[in-house]
PDB file of C-alpha atoms in Angstrom:
ATOM      1  CA  MET A   3       0.000   0.000   0.000  1.00  0.00           C
ATOM      2  CA  ILE A   4       1.380   3.369  -1.010  1.00  0.00           C
ATOM      3  CA  VAL A   5       1.008   6.127   1.572  1.00  0.00           C
ATOM      4  CA  PRO A   6       1.950   9.817   1.405  1.00  0.00           C
ATOM      5  CA  GLY A   7       5.645  10.531   1.866  1.00  0.00           C
ATOM      6  CA  PRO A   8       8.072  13.413   1.406  1.00  0.00           C
ATOM      7  CA  ASP A   9       7.922  15.029  -2.038  1.00  0.00           C
ATOM      8  CA  GLY A  10      11.244  16.883  -1.781  1.00  0.00           C
ATOM      9  CA  PRO A  11      14.779  15.576  -1.284  1.00  0.00           C
ATOM     10  CA  ALA A  12      14.500  12.543   0.987  1.00  0.00           C
ATOM     11  CA  LEU A  13      16.614   9.817   2.501  1.00  0.00           C
ATOM     12  CA  ILE A  14      14.423   6.748   2.933  1.00  0.00           C
ATOM     13  CA  VAL A  15      15.826   4.566   5.695  1.00  0.00           C
ATOM     14  CA  CYS A  16      14.951   0.891   6.049  1.00  0.00           C
ATOM     15  CA  THR A  17      13.753   0.179   9.577  1.00  0.00           C
ATOM     16  CA  THR A  18      13.790  -3.614   9.320  1.00  0.00           C
ATOM     17  CA  CYS A  19      17.334  -4.205   8.065  1.00  0.00           C
ATOM     18  CA  ARG A  20      19.589  -6.416  10.128  1.00  0.00           C
ATOM     19  CA  GLY A  21      22.728  -4.434   9.309  1.00  0.00           C
ATOM     20  CA  PRO A  22      26.168  -5.468   8.005  1.00  0.00           C
ATOM     21  CA  GLY A  23      26.962  -9.127   8.507  1.00  0.00           C
ATOM     22  CA  ARG A  24      23.257  -9.922   8.746  1.00  0.00           C
ATOM     23  CA  VAL A  25      23.551 -10.186  12.495  1.00  0.00           C
ATOM     24  CA  ASP A  26      20.980 -12.498  14.003  1.00  0.00           C
ATOM     25  CA  GLY A  27      18.317 -10.928  16.160  1.00  0.00           C
ATOM     26  CA  GLY A  28      15.798  -8.547  14.725  1.00  0.00           C
ATOM     27  CA  GLY A  29      15.793  -6.522  17.877  1.00  0.00           C
ATOM     28  CA  ALA A  30      19.486  -5.699  17.797  1.00  0.00           C
ATOM     29  CA  ALA A  31      19.253  -4.836  14.138  1.00  0.00           C
ATOM     30  CA  LEU A  32      16.238  -2.668  14.682  1.00  0.00           C
ATOM     31  CA  ALA A  33      18.069  -0.879  17.443  1.00  0.00           C
ATOM     32  CA  ALA A  34      21.011  -0.308  15.122  1.00  0.00           C
ATOM     33  CA  ALA A  35      18.737   0.998  12.393  1.00  0.00           C
ATOM     34  CA  LEU A  36      16.960   3.297  14.805  1.00  0.00           C
ATOM     35  CA  ALA A  37      20.259   4.526  16.197  1.00  0.00           C
ATOM     36  CA  ALA A  38      21.371   5.397  12.686  1.00  0.00           C
ATOM     37  CA  LEU A  39      18.076   7.091  12.043  1.00  0.00           C
ATOM     38  CA  ALA A  40      18.283   9.093  15.233  1.00  0.00           C
ATOM     39  CA  ALA A  41      21.827  10.131  14.385  1.00  0.00           C
ATOM     40  CA  LEU A  42      20.638  11.369  11.018  1.00  0.00           C
ATOM     41  CA  ALA A  43      17.560  13.163  12.282  1.00  0.00           C
ATOM     42  CA  ALA A  44      19.467  14.885  15.056  1.00  0.00           C
ATOM     43  CA  LEU A  45      21.696  16.814  12.682  1.00  0.00           C
ATOM     44  CA  PRO A  46      20.071  20.129  11.757  1.00  0.00           C
ATOM     45  CA  GLY A  47      19.884  21.949   8.457  1.00  0.00           C
ATOM     46  CA  THR A  48      20.138  18.986   6.200  1.00  0.00           C
ATOM     47  CA  GLY A  49      17.544  20.010   3.631  1.00  0.00           C
ATOM     48  CA  VAL A  50      16.805  16.307   3.342  1.00  0.00           C
ATOM     49  CA  ALA A  51      13.755  14.623   4.850  1.00  0.00           C
ATOM     50  CA  ILE A  52      14.524  11.445   6.797  1.00  0.00           C
ATOM     51  CA  ALA A  53      11.777   8.956   5.959  1.00  0.00           C
ATOM     52  CA  PRO A  54      11.703   5.583   7.737  1.00  0.00           C
ATOM     53  CA  MET A  55      10.127   2.718   5.789  1.00  0.00           C
ATOM     54  CA  ALA A  56       9.846  -0.987   6.518  1.00  0.00           C
ATOM     55  CA  CYS A  57      11.839  -3.261   4.209  1.00  0.00           C
ATOM     56  CA  LEU A  58      13.300  -1.777   1.076  1.00  0.00           C
ATOM     57  CA  TRP A  59      13.913  -5.343  -0.235  1.00  0.00           C
ATOM     58  CA  SER A  60      17.688  -4.859  -0.042  1.00  0.00           C
ATOM     59  CA  CYS A  61      18.094  -7.298   2.838  1.00  0.00           C
ATOM     60  CA  GLU A  62      21.355  -8.727   1.477  1.00  0.00           C
ATOM     61  CA  ARG A  63      23.006  -5.318   1.811  1.00  0.00           C
ATOM     62  CA  GLY A  64      21.518  -3.904   4.982  1.00  0.00           C
ATOM     63  CA  ALA A  65      21.254  -1.439   6.469  1.00  0.00           C
ATOM     64  CA  SER A  66      19.947   0.090   3.258  1.00  0.00           C
ATOM     65  CA  VAL A  67      18.683   3.517   2.255  1.00  0.00           C
ATOM     66  CA  GLN A  68      17.399   5.305  -0.816  1.00  0.00           C
ATOM     67  CA  LEU A  69      18.118   8.890  -1.785  1.00  0.00           C
ATOM     68  CA  ARG A  70      15.654  10.663  -4.062  1.00  0.00           C
ATOM     69  CA  ALA A  71      14.443  14.089  -5.166  1.00  0.00           C
ATOM     70  CA  PRO A  72      12.025  15.212  -7.894  1.00  0.00           C
ATOM     71  CA  GLY A  73      13.696  15.354 -11.302  1.00  0.00           C
ATOM     72  CA  LYS A  74      17.005  14.003 -10.002  1.00  0.00           C
ATOM     73  CA  ILE A  75      18.818  10.706 -10.334  1.00  0.00           C
ATOM     74  CA  GLY A  76      18.056   8.577  -7.270  1.00  0.00           C
ATOM     75  CA  TYR A  77      20.362   6.135  -5.488  1.00  0.00           C
ATOM     76  CA  VAL A  78      19.889   2.797  -3.753  1.00  0.00           C
ATOM     77  CA  MET A  79      22.632   2.282  -1.168  1.00  0.00           C
ATOM     78  CA  GLY A  80      23.406  -0.399   1.384  1.00  0.00           C
ATOM     79  CA  GLY A  81      25.795  -1.863   3.914  1.00  0.00           C
ATOM     80  CA  PHE A  82      25.598   0.987   6.388  1.00  0.00           C
ATOM     81  CA  ALA A  83      26.349   0.834  10.080  1.00  0.00           C
ATOM     82  CA  PRO A  84      25.166   3.544  12.473  1.00  0.00           C
ATOM     83  CA  ALA A  85      28.685   5.024  12.471  1.00  0.00           C
ATOM     84  CA  ASP A  86      28.287   5.844   8.770  1.00  0.00           C
ATOM     85  CA  ALA A  87      25.373   8.194   9.457  1.00  0.00           C
ATOM     86  CA  PRO A  88      27.380  11.470   9.340  1.00  0.00           C
ATOM     87  CA  ASP A  89      29.017  10.596   6.012  1.00  0.00           C
ATOM     88  CA  LEU A  90      25.725   9.426   4.595  1.00  0.00           C
ATOM     89  CA  LEU A  91      24.046  12.639   5.601  1.00  0.00           C
ATOM     90  CA  ALA A  92      26.891  14.715   4.158  1.00  0.00           C
ATOM     91  CA  PHE A  93      26.404  12.930   0.861  1.00  0.00           C
ATOM     92  CA  ALA A  94      22.652  13.517   1.028  1.00  0.00           C
ATOM     93  CA  GLN A  95      23.239  17.225   1.592  1.00  0.00           C
ATOM     94  CA  ALA A  96      25.553  17.445  -1.426  1.00  0.00           C
ATOM     95  CA  TYR A  97      22.902  15.549  -3.380  1.00  0.00           C
ATOM     96  CA  ALA A  98      20.158  17.958  -2.323  1.00  0.00           C
ATOM     97  CA  ALA A  99      22.334  20.876  -3.440  1.00  0.00           C
ATOM     98  CA  SER A 100      23.140  19.328  -6.827  1.00  0.00           C
ATOM     99  CA  ALA A 101      21.331  20.162 -10.054  1.00  0.00           C
ATOM    100  CA  ASP A 102      20.517  16.659 -11.208  1.00  0.00           C
ATOM    101  CA  GLY A 103      21.614  14.367  -8.388  1.00  0.00           C
ATOM    102  CA  GLU A 104      25.159  13.835  -9.595  1.00  0.00           C
ATOM    103  CA  VAL A 105      27.668  14.584  -6.826  1.00  0.00           C
ATOM    104  CA  PRO A 106      31.289  14.959  -8.031  1.00  0.00           C
ATOM    105  CA  TYR A 107      33.263  11.900  -6.966  1.00  0.00           C
ATOM    106  CA  ARG A 108      35.881  14.022  -5.213  1.00  0.00           C
ATOM    107  CA  GLU A 109      33.150  15.214  -2.838  1.00  0.00           C
ATOM    108  CA  TRP A 110      32.045  11.745  -1.794  1.00  0.00           C
ATOM    109  CA  PRO A 111      32.589  11.085   1.917  1.00  0.00           C
ATOM    110  CA  LYS A 112      34.500   7.873   2.658  1.00  0.00           C
ATOM    111  CA  GLY A 113      31.471   6.331   4.298  1.00  0.00           C
ATOM    112  CA  VAL A 114      29.553   6.106   1.025  1.00  0.00           C
ATOM    113  CA  LEU A 115      32.312   4.506  -1.053  1.00  0.00           C
ATOM    114  CA  GLY A 116      31.316   1.070  -2.286  1.00  0.00           C
ATOM    115  CA  ARG A 117      27.803   1.474  -0.958  1.00  0.00           C
ATOM    116  CA  PHE A 118      25.862   2.043  -4.174  1.00  0.00           C
ATOM    117  CA  LEU A 119      23.508  -0.719  -5.313  1.00  0.00           C
ATOM    118  CA  ALA A 120      21.839   1.199  -8.158  1.00  0.00           C
ATOM    119  CA  ARG A 121      21.224   4.628  -9.640  1.00  0.00           C
ATOM    120  CA  THR A 122      17.628   5.223 -10.642  1.00  0.00           C
ATOM    121  CA  PRO A 123      16.816   7.743 -13.395  1.00  0.00           C
ATOM    122  CA  PRO A 124      14.003  10.168 -12.555  1.00  0.00           C
ATOM    123  CA  ALA A 125      10.425   9.763 -13.808  1.00  0.00           C
ATOM    124  CA  GLY A 126      10.203  10.508 -17.503  1.00  0.00           C
ATOM    125  CA  GLY A 127      13.970  10.473 -17.931  1.00  0.00           C
ATOM    126  CA  LEU A 128      17.068   8.359 -18.396  1.00  0.00           C
ATOM    127  CA  VAL A 129      20.728   9.062 -17.653  1.00  0.00           C
ATOM    128  CA  ALA A 130      23.018   9.576 -20.652  1.00  0.00           C
TER     129      ALA A 130
ATOM    130  CA  MET B  11      23.088  14.184 -17.699  1.00  0.00           C
ATOM    131  CA  ILE B  12      19.369  13.456 -17.598  1.00  0.00           C
ATOM    132  CA  VAL B  13      17.703  13.024 -20.984  1.00  0.00           C
ATOM    133  CA  PRO B  14      14.041  12.412 -21.878  1.00  0.00           C
ATOM    134  CA  GLY B  15      12.856   8.848 -21.351  1.00  0.00           C
ATOM    135  CA  PRO B  16       9.607   6.930 -21.205  1.00  0.00           C
ATOM    136  CA  ASP B  17       7.013   8.424 -18.845  1.00  0.00           C
ATOM    137  CA  GLY B  18       4.751   5.356 -18.685  1.00  0.00           C
ATOM    138  CA  PRO B  19       5.486   1.819 -17.501  1.00  0.00           C
ATOM    139  CA  ALA B  20       9.079   1.064 -18.474  1.00  0.00           C
ATOM    140  CA  LEU B  21      11.711  -1.608 -18.116  1.00  0.00           C
ATOM    141  CA  ILE B  22      15.101   0.098 -18.090  1.00  0.00           C
ATOM    142  CA  VAL B  23      17.750  -2.358 -19.253  1.00  0.00           C
ATOM    143  CA  CYS B  24      21.440  -1.880 -18.495  1.00  0.00           C
ATOM    144  CA  THR B  25      23.447  -2.113 -21.720  1.00  0.00           C
ATOM    145  CA  THR B  26      26.879  -2.268 -20.124  1.00  0.00           C
ATOM    146  CA  CYS B  27      26.381  -5.123 -17.653  1.00  0.00           C
ATOM    147  CA  ARG B  28      28.684  -8.111 -17.951  1.00  0.00           C
ATOM    148  CA  GLY B  29      26.006 -10.605 -16.954  1.00  0.00           C
ATOM    149  CA  PRO B  30      25.901 -13.376 -14.305  1.00  0.00           C
ATOM    150  CA  GLY B  31      29.301 -14.504 -13.093  1.00  0.00           C
ATOM    151  CA  ARG B  32      30.800 -11.199 -14.236  1.00  0.00           C
ATOM    152  CA  VAL B  33      32.152 -12.867 -17.358  1.00  0.00           C
ATOM    153  CA  ASP B  34      35.263 -11.160 -18.690  1.00  0.00           C
ATOM    154  CA  GLY B  35      34.962  -9.386 -22.004  1.00  0.00           C
ATOM    155  CA  GLY B  36      32.751  -6.378 -22.448  1.00  0.00           C
ATOM    156  CA  GLY B  37      31.841  -7.486 -25.936  1.00  0.00           C
ATOM    157  CA  ALA B  38      30.382 -10.808 -24.924  1.00  0.00           C
ATOM    158  CA  ALA B  39      28.497  -9.144 -22.128  1.00  0.00           C
ATOM    159  CA  LEU B  40      27.167  -6.433 -24.364  1.00  0.00           C
ATOM    160  CA  ALA B  41      26.039  -9.082 -26.829  1.00  0.00           C
ATOM    161  CA  ALA B  42      24.238 -10.889 -24.033  1.00  0.00           C
ATOM    162  CA  ALA B  43      22.572  -7.692 -22.894  1.00  0.00           C
ATOM    163  CA  LEU B  44      21.511  -6.811 -26.380  1.00  0.00           C
ATOM    164  CA  ALA B  45      20.238 -10.327 -27.003  1.00  0.00           C
ATOM    165  CA  ALA B  46      18.113 -10.018 -23.901  1.00  0.00           C
ATOM    166  CA  LEU B  47      16.947  -6.612 -25.008  1.00  0.00           C
ATOM    167  CA  ALA B  48      16.047  -7.850 -28.480  1.00  0.00           C
ATOM    168  CA  ALA B  49      14.150 -10.758 -26.988  1.00  0.00           C
ATOM    169  CA  LEU B  50      12.183  -8.365 -24.843  1.00  0.00           C
ATOM    170  CA  ALA B  51      11.493  -5.826 -27.564  1.00  0.00           C
ATOM    171  CA  ALA B  52      10.433  -8.490 -30.050  1.00  0.00           C
ATOM    172  CA  LEU B  53       7.461  -9.606 -27.987  1.00  0.00           C
ATOM    173  CA  PRO B  54       4.378  -7.567 -28.874  1.00  0.00           C
ATOM    174  CA  GLY B  55       1.676  -6.101 -26.679  1.00  0.00           C
ATOM    175  CA  THR B  56       3.706  -5.692 -23.565  1.00  0.00           C
ATOM    176  CA  GLY B  57       2.426  -2.297 -22.508  1.00  0.00           C
ATOM    177  CA  VAL B  58       5.914  -1.706 -21.156  1.00  0.00           C
ATOM    178  CA  ALA B  59       8.524   0.474 -22.843  1.00  0.00           C
ATOM    179  CA  ILE B  60      11.963  -1.136 -23.135  1.00  0.00           C
ATOM    180  CA  ALA B  61      14.504   1.574 -22.380  1.00  0.00           C
ATOM    181  CA  PRO B  62      18.214   0.798 -22.724  1.00  0.00           C
ATOM    182  CA  MET B  63      20.537   2.800 -20.479  1.00  0.00           C
ATOM    183  CA  ALA B  64      24.269   2.584 -19.878  1.00  0.00           C
ATOM    184  CA  CYS B  65      25.285   1.463 -16.382  1.00  0.00           C
ATOM    185  CA  LEU B  66      22.626   1.322 -13.713  1.00  0.00           C
ATOM    186  CA  TRP B  67      25.420   1.009 -11.092  1.00  0.00           C
ATOM    187  CA  SER B  68      24.349  -2.531 -10.205  1.00  0.00           C
ATOM    188  CA  CYS B  69      27.471  -4.098 -11.710  1.00  0.00           C
ATOM    189  CA  GLU B  70      27.754  -6.707  -8.955  1.00  0.00           C
ATOM    190  CA  ARG B  71      24.371  -8.160  -9.952  1.00  0.00           C
ATOM    191  CA  GLY B  72      24.339  -7.830 -13.730  1.00  0.00           C
ATOM    192  CA  ALA B  73      22.574  -8.012 -16.007  1.00  0.00           C
ATOM    193  CA  SER B  74      20.365  -5.551 -14.172  1.00  0.00           C
ATOM    194  CA  VAL B  75      17.095  -3.813 -14.951  1.00  0.00           C
ATOM    195  CA  GLN B  76      14.691  -1.376 -13.318  1.00  0.00           C
ATOM    196  CA  LEU B  77      10.930  -1.488 -13.555  1.00  0.00           C
ATOM    197  CA  ARG B  78       8.997   1.724 -13.010  1.00  0.00           C
ATOM    198  CA  ALA B  79       5.676   3.445 -13.665  1.00  0.00           C
ATOM    199  CA  PRO B  80       4.205   6.752 -12.473  1.00  0.00           C
ATOM    200  CA  GLY B  81       2.659   6.459  -9.010  1.00  0.00           C
ATOM    201  CA  LYS B  82       3.739   2.837  -8.593  1.00  0.00           C
ATOM    202  CA  ILE B  83       6.366   1.084  -6.519  1.00  0.00           C
ATOM    203  CA  GLY B  84       9.471   0.544  -8.678  1.00  0.00           C
ATOM    204  CA  TYR B  85      11.885  -2.389  -8.594  1.00  0.00           C
ATOM    205  CA  VAL B  86      15.627  -2.772  -9.043  1.00  0.00           C
ATOM    206  CA  MET B  87      16.426  -6.290 -10.240  1.00  0.00           C
ATOM    207  CA  GLY B  88      19.593  -8.097 -11.251  1.00  0.00           C
ATOM    208  CA  GLY B  89      21.326 -11.336 -12.156  1.00  0.00           C
ATOM    209  CA  PHE B  90      19.503 -11.880 -15.425  1.00  0.00           C
ATOM    210  CA  ALA B  91      20.703 -13.953 -18.347  1.00  0.00           C
ATOM    211  CA  PRO B  92      19.162 -13.570 -21.804  1.00  0.00           C
ATOM    212  CA  ALA B  93      17.138 -16.747 -21.217  1.00  0.00           C
ATOM    213  CA  ASP B  94      15.280 -14.973 -18.413  1.00  0.00           C
ATOM    214  CA  ALA B  95      13.844 -12.394 -20.806  1.00  0.00           C
ATOM    215  CA  PRO B  96      10.395 -14.025 -21.252  1.00  0.00           C
ATOM    216  CA  ASP B  97       9.841 -14.386 -17.508  1.00  0.00           C
ATOM    217  CA  LEU B  98      11.080 -10.866 -16.888  1.00  0.00           C
ATOM    218  CA  LEU B  99       8.715  -9.492 -19.484  1.00  0.00           C
ATOM    219  CA  ALA B 100       5.805 -11.491 -18.058  1.00  0.00           C
ATOM    220  CA  PHE B 101       6.489  -9.926 -14.681  1.00  0.00           C
ATOM    221  CA  ALA B 102       6.696  -6.472 -16.250  1.00  0.00           C
ATOM    222  CA  GLN B 103       3.321  -7.016 -17.904  1.00  0.00           C
ATOM    223  CA  ALA B 104       1.728  -8.046 -14.615  1.00  0.00           C
ATOM    224  CA  TYR B 105       3.336  -4.975 -13.058  1.00  0.00           C
ATOM    225  CA  ALA B 106       1.947  -2.676 -15.741  1.00  0.00           C
ATOM    226  CA  ALA B 107      -1.523  -4.118 -15.139  1.00  0.00           C
ATOM    227  CA  SER B 108      -1.315  -3.714 -11.353  1.00  0.00           C
ATOM    228  CA  ALA B 109      -2.793  -0.812  -9.417  1.00  0.00           C
ATOM    229  CA  ASP B 110       0.245   0.168  -7.397  1.00  0.00           C
ATOM    230  CA  GLY B 111       3.072  -2.013  -8.668  1.00  0.00           C
ATOM    231  CA  GLU B 112       2.522  -4.896  -6.265  1.00  0.00           C
ATOM    232  CA  VAL B 113       2.257  -8.210  -8.160  1.00  0.00           C
ATOM    233  CA  PRO B 114       0.855 -11.106  -6.082  1.00  0.00           C
ATOM    234  CA  TYR B 115       3.688 -13.512  -5.272  1.00  0.00           C
ATOM    235  CA  ARG B 116       1.800 -16.456  -6.751  1.00  0.00           C
ATOM    236  CA  GLU B 117       1.960 -14.720 -10.129  1.00  0.00           C
ATOM    237  CA  TRP B 118       5.728 -14.265 -10.128  1.00  0.00           C
ATOM    238  CA  PRO B 119       7.421 -16.171 -12.953  1.00  0.00           C
ATOM    239  CA  LYS B 120      10.287 -18.422 -11.817  1.00  0.00           C
ATOM    240  CA  GLY B 121      12.795 -16.278 -13.658  1.00  0.00           C
ATOM    241  CA  VAL B 122      12.316 -13.322 -11.326  1.00  0.00           C
ATOM    242  CA  LEU B 123      12.628 -15.220  -8.041  1.00  0.00           C
ATOM    243  CA  GLY B 124      15.608 -14.022  -6.015  1.00  0.00           C
ATOM    244  CA  ARG B 125      16.296 -11.217  -8.475  1.00  0.00           C
ATOM    245  CA  PHE B 126      15.104  -8.219  -6.477  1.00  0.00           C
ATOM    246  CA  LEU B 127      17.722  -5.766  -5.244  1.00  0.00           C
ATOM    247  CA  ALA B 128      15.347  -3.066  -4.002  1.00  0.00           C
ATOM    248  CA  ARG B 129      11.814  -1.749  -4.133  1.00  0.00           C
ATOM    249  CA  THR B 130      11.585   1.985  -4.620  1.00  0.00           C
ATOM    250  CA  PRO B 131       8.519   3.890  -3.396  1.00  0.00           C
ATOM    251  CA  PRO B 132       7.026   6.335  -5.921  1.00  0.00           C
ATOM    252  CA  ALA B 133       7.678  10.090  -5.829  1.00  0.00           C
ATOM    253  CA  GLY B 134       5.836  11.695  -2.933  1.00  0.00           C
ATOM    254  CA  GLY B 135       5.055   8.347  -1.350  1.00  0.00           C
ATOM    255  CA  LEU B 136       6.291   5.504   0.821  1.00  0.00           C
ATOM    256  CA  VAL B 137       5.207   1.869   1.093  1.00  0.00           C
ATOM    257  CA  ALA B 138       3.349   0.856   4.250  1.00  0.00           C
TER     258      ALA B 138
END
């Protein structure tokens, strides 16, 4: 069921991921996901909505997130631990400030390297 | 750079993937991707646009595709060989006919099982 969500720049954070290593115990994983979420939401002035959502179907690469904004290239990312939250948010801020969602590689924080599972072209468009 | 693309139901097919097993040789991989693409495009009445795009950034799970439609949940999928094309297209047709992008599991063709890398909520929405 589709429900209303943010229509501007948003970082969708999976709340049911078990985290790197697929650690047993949903509770521990949930705690880790919530800790990451709290770390993200606590930082002010991001210009990016933090939107929790249950299961993004990227369970093999948890904890996973998706970055999106109208008319921009979106990203599916995974393998995050709570400690990556600041770097992830820094990337999201650079993304929100970009024209089309492309952030120059030299500006990528270390914590997002190797974390991309897909880039998703915006509605009505493709990436050339 | 974002360029115009299909604005209805579309299956975006990566043209630079190397295919399952990450077979060496870009040429062979490209041939496989194009063979899959041709197989898809040759089947009539799909109601789904076939949109080739270079590198969807899902190189670890090639050949990869993305299924999308306005207002529907999208899917990032990977690990396809050309022989999976009929099943993939059948799934895309069921998707195009669905209300919100959710295809009942019992209708999933075998060729799409285990191939989902992410589900992406539509612009302005989340999945509950």
